[in-house]
mmCIF file with all atom_site columns, C-alpha atoms in Angstrom:
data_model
loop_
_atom_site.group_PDB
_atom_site.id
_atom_site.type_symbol
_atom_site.label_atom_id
_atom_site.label_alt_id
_atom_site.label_comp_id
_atom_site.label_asym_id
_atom_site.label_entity_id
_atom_site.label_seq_id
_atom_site.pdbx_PDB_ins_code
_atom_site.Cartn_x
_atom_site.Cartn_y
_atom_site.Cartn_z
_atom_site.occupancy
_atom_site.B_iso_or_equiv
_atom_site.pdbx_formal_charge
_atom_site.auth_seq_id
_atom_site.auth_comp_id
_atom_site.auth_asym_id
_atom_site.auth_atom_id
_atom_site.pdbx_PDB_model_num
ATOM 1   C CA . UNK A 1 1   ? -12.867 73.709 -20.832 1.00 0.00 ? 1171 UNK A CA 1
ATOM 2   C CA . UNK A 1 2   ? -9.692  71.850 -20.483 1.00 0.00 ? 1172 UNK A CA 1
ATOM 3   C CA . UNK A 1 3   ? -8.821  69.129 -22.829 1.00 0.00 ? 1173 UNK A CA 1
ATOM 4   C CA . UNK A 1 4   ? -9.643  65.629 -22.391 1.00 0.00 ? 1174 UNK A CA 1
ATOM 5   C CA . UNK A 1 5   ? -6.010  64.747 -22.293 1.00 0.00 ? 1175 UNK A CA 1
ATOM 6   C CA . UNK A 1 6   ? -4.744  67.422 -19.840 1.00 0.00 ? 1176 UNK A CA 1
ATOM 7   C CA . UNK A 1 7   ? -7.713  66.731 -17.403 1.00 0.00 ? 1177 UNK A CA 1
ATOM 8   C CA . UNK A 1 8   ? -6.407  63.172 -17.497 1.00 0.00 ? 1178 UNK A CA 1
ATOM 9   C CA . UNK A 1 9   ? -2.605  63.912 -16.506 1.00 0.00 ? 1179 UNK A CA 1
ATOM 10  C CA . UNK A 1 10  ? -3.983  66.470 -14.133 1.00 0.00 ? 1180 UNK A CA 1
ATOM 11  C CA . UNK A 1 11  ? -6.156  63.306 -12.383 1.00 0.00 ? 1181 UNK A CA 1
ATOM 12  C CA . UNK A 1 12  ? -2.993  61.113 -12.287 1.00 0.00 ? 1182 UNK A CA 1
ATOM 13  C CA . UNK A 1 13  ? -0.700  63.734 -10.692 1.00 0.00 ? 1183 UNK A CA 1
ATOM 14  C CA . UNK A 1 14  ? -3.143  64.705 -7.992  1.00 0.00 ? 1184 UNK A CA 1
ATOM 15  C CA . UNK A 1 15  ? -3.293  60.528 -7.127  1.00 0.00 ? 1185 UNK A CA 1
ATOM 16  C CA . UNK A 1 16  ? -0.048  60.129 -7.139  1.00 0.00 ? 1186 UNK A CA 1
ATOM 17  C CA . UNK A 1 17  ? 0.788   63.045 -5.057  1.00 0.00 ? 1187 UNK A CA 1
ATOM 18  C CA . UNK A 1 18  ? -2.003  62.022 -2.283  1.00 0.00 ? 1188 UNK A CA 1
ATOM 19  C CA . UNK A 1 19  ? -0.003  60.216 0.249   1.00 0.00 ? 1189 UNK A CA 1
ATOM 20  C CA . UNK A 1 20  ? -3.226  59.245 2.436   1.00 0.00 ? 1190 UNK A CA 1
ATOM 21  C CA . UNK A 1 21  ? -4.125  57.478 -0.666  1.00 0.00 ? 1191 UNK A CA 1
ATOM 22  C CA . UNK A 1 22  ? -1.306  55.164 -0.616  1.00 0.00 ? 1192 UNK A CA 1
ATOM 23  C CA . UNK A 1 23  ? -2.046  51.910 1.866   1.00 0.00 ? 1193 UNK A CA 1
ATOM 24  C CA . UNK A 1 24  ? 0.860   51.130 4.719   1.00 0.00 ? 1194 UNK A CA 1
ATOM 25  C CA . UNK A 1 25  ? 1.980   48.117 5.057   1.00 0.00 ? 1195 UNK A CA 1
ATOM 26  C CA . UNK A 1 26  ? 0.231   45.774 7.485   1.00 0.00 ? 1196 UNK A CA 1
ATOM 27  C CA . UNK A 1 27  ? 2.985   43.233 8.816   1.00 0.00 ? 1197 UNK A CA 1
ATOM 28  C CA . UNK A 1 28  ? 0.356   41.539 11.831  1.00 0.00 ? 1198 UNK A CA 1
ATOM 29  C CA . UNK A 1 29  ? -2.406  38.910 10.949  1.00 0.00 ? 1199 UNK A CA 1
ATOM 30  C CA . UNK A 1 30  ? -5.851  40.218 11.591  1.00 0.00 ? 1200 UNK A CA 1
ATOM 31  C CA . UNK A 1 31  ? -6.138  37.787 14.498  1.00 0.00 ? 1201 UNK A CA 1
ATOM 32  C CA . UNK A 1 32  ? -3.069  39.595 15.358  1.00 0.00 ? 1202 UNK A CA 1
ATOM 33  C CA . UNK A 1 33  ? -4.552  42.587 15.541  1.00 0.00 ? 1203 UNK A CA 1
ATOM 34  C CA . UNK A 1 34  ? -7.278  41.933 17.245  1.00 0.00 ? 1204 UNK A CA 1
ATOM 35  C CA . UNK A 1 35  ? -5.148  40.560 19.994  1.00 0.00 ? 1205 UNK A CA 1
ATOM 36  C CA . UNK A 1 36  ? -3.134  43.857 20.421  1.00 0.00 ? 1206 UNK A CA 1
ATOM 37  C CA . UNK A 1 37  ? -6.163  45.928 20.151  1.00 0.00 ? 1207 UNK A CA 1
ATOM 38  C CA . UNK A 1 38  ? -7.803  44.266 22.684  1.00 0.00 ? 1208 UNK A CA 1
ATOM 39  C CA . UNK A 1 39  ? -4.304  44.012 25.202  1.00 0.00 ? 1209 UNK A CA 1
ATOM 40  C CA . UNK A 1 40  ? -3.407  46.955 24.372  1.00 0.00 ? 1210 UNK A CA 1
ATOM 41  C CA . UNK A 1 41  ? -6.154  49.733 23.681  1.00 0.00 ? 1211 UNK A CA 1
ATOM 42  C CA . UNK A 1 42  ? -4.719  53.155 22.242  1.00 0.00 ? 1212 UNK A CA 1
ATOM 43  C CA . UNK A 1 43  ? -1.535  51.715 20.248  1.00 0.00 ? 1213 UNK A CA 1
ATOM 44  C CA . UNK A 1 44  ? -0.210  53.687 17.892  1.00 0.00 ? 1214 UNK A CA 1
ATOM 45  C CA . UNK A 1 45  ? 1.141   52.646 14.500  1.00 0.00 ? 1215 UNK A CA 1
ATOM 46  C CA . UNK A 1 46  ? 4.090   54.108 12.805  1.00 0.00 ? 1216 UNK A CA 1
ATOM 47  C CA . UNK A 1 47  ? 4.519   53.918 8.669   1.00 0.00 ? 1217 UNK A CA 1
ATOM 48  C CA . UNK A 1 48  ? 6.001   50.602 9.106   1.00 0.00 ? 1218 UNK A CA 1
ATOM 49  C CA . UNK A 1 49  ? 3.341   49.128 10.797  1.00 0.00 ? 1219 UNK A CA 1
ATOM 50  C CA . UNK A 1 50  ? 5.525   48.790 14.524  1.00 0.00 ? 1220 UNK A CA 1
ATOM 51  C CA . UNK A 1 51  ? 3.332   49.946 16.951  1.00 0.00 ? 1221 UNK A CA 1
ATOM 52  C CA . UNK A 1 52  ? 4.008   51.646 20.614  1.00 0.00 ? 1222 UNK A CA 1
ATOM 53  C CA . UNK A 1 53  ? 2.559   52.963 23.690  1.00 0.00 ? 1223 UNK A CA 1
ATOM 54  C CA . UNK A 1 54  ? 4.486   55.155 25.477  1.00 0.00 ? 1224 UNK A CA 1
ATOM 55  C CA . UNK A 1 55  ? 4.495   54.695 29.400  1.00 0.00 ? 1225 UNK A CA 1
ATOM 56  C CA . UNK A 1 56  ? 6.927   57.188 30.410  1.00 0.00 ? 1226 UNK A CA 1
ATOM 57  C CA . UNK A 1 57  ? 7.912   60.676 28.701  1.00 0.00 ? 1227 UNK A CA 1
ATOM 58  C CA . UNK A 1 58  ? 11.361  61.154 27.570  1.00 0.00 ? 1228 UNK A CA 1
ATOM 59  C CA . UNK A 1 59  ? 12.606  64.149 28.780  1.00 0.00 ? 1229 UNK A CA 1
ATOM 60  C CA . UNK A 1 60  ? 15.776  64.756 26.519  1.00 0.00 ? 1230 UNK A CA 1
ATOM 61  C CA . UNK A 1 61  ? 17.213  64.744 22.717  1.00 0.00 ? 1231 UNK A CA 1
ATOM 62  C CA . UNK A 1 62  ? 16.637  61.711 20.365  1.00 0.00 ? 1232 UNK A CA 1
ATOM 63  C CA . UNK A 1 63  ? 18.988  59.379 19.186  1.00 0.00 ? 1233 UNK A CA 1
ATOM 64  C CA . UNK A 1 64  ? 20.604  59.471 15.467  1.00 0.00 ? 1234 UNK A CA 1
ATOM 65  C CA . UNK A 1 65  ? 21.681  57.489 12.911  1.00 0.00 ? 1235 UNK A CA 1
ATOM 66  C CA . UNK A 1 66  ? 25.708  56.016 14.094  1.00 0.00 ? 1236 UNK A CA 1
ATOM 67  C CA . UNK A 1 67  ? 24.717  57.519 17.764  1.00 0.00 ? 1237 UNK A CA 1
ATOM 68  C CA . UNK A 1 68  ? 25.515  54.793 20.845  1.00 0.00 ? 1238 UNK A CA 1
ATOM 69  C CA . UNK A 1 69  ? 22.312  54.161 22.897  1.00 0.00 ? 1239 UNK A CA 1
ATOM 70  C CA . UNK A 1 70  ? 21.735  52.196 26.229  1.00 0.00 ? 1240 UNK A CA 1
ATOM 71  C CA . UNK A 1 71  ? 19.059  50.284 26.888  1.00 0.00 ? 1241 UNK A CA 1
ATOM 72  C CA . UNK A 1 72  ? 16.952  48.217 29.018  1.00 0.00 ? 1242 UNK A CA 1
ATOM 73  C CA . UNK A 1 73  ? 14.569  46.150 27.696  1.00 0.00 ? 1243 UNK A CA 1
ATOM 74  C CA . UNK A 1 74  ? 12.345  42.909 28.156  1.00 0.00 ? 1244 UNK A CA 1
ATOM 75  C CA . UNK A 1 75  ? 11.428  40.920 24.842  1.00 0.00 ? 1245 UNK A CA 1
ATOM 76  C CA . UNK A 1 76  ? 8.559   38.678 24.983  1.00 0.00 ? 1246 UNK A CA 1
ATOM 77  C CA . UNK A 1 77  ? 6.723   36.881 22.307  1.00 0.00 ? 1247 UNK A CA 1
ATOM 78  C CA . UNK A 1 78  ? 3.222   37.966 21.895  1.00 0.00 ? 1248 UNK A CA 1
ATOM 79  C CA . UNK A 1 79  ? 1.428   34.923 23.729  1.00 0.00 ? 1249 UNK A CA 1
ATOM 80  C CA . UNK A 1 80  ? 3.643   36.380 26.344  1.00 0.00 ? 1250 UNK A CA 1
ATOM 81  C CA . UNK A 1 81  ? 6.876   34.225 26.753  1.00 0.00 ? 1251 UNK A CA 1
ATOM 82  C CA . UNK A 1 82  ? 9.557   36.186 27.631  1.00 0.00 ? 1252 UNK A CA 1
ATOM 83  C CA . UNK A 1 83  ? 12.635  34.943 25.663  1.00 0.00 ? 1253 UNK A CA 1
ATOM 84  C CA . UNK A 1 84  ? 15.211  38.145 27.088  1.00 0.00 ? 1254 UNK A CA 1
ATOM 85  C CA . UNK A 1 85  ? 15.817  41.044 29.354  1.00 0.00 ? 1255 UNK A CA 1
ATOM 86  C CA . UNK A 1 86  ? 18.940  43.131 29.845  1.00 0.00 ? 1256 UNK A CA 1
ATOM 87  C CA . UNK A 1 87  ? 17.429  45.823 33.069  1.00 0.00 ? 1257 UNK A CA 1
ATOM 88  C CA . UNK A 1 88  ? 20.927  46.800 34.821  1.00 0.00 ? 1258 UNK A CA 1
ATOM 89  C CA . UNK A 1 89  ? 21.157  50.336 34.331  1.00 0.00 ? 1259 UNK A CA 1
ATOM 90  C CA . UNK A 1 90  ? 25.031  50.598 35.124  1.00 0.00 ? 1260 UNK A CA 1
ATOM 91  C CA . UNK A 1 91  ? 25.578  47.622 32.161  1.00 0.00 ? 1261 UNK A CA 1
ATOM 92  C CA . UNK A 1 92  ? 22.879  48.504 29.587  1.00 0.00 ? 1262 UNK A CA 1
ATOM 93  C CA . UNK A 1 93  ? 22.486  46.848 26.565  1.00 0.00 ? 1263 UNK A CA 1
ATOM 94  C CA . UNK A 1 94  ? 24.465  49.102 24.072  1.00 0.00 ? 1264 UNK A CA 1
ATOM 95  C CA . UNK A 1 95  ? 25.138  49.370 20.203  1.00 0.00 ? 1265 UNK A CA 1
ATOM 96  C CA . UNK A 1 96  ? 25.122  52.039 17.578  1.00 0.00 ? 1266 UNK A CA 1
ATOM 97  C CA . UNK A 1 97  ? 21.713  53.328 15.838  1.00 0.00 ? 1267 UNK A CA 1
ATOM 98  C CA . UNK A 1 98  ? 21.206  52.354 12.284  1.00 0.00 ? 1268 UNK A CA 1
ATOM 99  C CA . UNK A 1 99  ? 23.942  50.161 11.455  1.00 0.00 ? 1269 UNK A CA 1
ATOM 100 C CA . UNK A 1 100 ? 22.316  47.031 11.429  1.00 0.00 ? 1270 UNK A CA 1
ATOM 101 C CA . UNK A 1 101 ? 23.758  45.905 15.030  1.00 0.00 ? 1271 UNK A CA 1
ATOM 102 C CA . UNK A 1 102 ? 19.943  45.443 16.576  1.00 0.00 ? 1272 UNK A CA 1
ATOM 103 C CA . UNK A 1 103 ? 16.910  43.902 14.775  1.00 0.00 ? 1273 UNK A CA 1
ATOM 104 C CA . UNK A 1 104 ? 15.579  46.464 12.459  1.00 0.00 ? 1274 UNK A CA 1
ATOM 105 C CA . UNK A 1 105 ? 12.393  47.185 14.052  1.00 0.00 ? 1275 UNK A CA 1
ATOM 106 C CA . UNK A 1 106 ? 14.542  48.914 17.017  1.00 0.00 ? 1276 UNK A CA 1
ATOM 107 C CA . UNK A 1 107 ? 16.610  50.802 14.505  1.00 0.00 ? 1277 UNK A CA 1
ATOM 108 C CA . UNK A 1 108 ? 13.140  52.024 12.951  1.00 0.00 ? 1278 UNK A CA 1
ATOM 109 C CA . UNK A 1 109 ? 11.819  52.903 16.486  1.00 0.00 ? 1279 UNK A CA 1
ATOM 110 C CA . UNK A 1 110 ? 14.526  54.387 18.364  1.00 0.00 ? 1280 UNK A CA 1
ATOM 111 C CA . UNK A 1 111 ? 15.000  57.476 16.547  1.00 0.00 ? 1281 UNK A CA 1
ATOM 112 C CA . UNK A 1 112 ? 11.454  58.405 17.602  1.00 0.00 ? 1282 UNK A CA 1
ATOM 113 C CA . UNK A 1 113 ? 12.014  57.713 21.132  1.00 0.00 ? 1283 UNK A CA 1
ATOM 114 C CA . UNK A 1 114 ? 13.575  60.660 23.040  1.00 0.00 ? 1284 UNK A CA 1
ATOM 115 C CA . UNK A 1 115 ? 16.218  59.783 26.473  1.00 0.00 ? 1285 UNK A CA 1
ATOM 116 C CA . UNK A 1 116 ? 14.299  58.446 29.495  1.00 0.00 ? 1286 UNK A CA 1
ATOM 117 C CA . UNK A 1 117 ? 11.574  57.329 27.498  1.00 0.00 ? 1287 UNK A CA 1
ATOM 118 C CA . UNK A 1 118 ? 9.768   54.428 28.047  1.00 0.00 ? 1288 UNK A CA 1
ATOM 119 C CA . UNK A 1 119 ? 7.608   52.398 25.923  1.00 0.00 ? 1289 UNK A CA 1
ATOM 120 C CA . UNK A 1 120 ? 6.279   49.287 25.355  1.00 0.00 ? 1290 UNK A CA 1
ATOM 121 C CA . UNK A 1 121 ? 6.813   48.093 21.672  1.00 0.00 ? 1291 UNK A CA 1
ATOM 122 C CA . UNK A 1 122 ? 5.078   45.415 19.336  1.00 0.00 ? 1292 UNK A CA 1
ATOM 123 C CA . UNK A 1 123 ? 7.522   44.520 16.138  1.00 0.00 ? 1293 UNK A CA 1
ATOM 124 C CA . UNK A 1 124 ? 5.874   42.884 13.149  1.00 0.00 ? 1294 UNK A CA 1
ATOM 125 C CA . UNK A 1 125 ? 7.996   39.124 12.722  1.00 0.00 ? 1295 UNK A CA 1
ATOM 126 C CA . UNK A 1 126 ? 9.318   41.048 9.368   1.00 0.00 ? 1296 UNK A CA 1
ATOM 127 C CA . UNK A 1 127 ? 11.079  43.500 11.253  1.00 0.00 ? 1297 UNK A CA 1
ATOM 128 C CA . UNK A 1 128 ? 12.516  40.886 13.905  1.00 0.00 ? 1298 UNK A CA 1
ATOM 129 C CA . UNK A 1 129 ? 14.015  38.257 12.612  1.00 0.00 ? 1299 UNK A CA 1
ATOM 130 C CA . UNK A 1 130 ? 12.147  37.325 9.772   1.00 0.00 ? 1300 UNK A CA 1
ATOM 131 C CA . UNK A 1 131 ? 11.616  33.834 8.617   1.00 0.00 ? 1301 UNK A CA 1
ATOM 132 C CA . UNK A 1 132 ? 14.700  32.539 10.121  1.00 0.00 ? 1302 UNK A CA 1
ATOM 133 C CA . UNK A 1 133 ? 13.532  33.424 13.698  1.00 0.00 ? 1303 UNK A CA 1
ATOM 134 C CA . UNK A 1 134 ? 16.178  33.136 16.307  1.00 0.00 ? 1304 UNK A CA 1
ATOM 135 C CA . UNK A 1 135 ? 15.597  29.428 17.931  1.00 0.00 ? 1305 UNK A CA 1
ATOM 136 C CA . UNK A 1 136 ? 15.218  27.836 19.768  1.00 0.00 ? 1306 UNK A CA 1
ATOM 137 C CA . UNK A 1 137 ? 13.649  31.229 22.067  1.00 0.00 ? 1307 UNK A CA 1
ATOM 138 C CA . UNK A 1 138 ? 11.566  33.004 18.836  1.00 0.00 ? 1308 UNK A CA 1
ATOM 139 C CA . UNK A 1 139 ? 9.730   31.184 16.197  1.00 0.00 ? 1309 UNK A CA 1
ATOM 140 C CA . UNK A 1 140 ? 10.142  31.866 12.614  1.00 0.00 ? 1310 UNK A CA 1
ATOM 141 C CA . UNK A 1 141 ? 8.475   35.112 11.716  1.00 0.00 ? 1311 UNK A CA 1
ATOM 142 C CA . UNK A 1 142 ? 6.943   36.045 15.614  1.00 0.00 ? 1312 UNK A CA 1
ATOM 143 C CA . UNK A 1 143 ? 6.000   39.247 16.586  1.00 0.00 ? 1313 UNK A CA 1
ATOM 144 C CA . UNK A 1 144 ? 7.771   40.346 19.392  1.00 0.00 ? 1314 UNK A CA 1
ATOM 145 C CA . UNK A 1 145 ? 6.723   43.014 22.507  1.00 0.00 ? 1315 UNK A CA 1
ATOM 146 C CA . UNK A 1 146 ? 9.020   44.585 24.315  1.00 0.00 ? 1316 UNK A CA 1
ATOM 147 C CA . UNK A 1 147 ? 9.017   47.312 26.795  1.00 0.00 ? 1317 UNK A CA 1
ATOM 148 C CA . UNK A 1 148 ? 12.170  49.596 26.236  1.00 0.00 ? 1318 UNK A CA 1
ATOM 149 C CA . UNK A 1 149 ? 13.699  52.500 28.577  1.00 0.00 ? 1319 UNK A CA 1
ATOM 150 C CA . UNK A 1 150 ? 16.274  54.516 26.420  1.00 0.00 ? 1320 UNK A CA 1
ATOM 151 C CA . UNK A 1 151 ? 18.778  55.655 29.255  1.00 0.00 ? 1321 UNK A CA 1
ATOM 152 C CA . UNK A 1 152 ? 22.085  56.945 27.675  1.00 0.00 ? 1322 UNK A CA 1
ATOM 153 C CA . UNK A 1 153 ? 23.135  58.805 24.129  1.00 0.00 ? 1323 UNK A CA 1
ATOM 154 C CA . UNK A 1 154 ? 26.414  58.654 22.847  1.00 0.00 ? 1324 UNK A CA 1
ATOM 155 C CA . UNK A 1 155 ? 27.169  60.930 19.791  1.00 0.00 ? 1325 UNK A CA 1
ATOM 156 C CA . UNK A 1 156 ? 29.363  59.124 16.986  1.00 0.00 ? 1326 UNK A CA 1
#
């Protein structure tokens, strides 16, 4: 039999190595929740609680970190007011992945979309703009939907 001691530290590195143990963060309100769930049966949920349904398969490589993407998008808050839209495919909106250029939600997201993906996106307020919002369009801490087509890749 082991020793009191040793079955102790072997109890505390088998919890601390469980990752299913460990809770994600959960950015939306239950009422929240409840409201996507119910718009928007089968989301899924990534580890940092933005969650996505894709509409369209991409059909090509994924963007990286410093890589140039084009987009078109339309942002709405979640009761549904649009607040922007950038859709013209020859003048996407473009910036560079992971460099803080974009809200970070997108920066978190993008990297698991592939090209000519489509999906429709729901970003926590913490990973929008926060407290500070972006007025007079978006609140202070509002989720915010969008549907997103990635159409071009750049490499650095």
């Amino acid at each position: 039999m082991l020793p009191l001691v040793l079955r102790l530290a072997l109890l505390v590195i088998a919890f601390a190595s469980a990752p299913l143990l460990r809770a994600q963060p959960e950015y939306l309100t239950p009422e929240q929740i409840e409201y996507v769930e119910k718009k928007w049966p089968g989301t899924k949920r990534t580890s940092t609680g933005i969650r996505y349904i894709i509409l369209k398969e991409g059909d090509g490589p994924q963007p990286k970190r410093g890589d140039r993407v084009g987009m078109l998008y339309t942002g709405w808050l979640l009761d549904g007011t649009k607040f922007d839209e950038k859709l013209d495919p020859i003048e996407p909106f473009s910036f560079r992945v992971g460099r803080g250029e974009v809200i970070v939600g997108w920066d978190h997201i993008l990297p698991l979309m592939k090209l000519n993906e489509k999906r429709l996106v729901i970003i926590p307020g913490t990973l929008a703009y926060g407290a500070r919002g972006r007025p007079p369009n978006i609140p202070r801490n509002a989720t915010l939907v969008f549907e997103m087509e990635l159409i071009k890749i750049l490499p650095p």
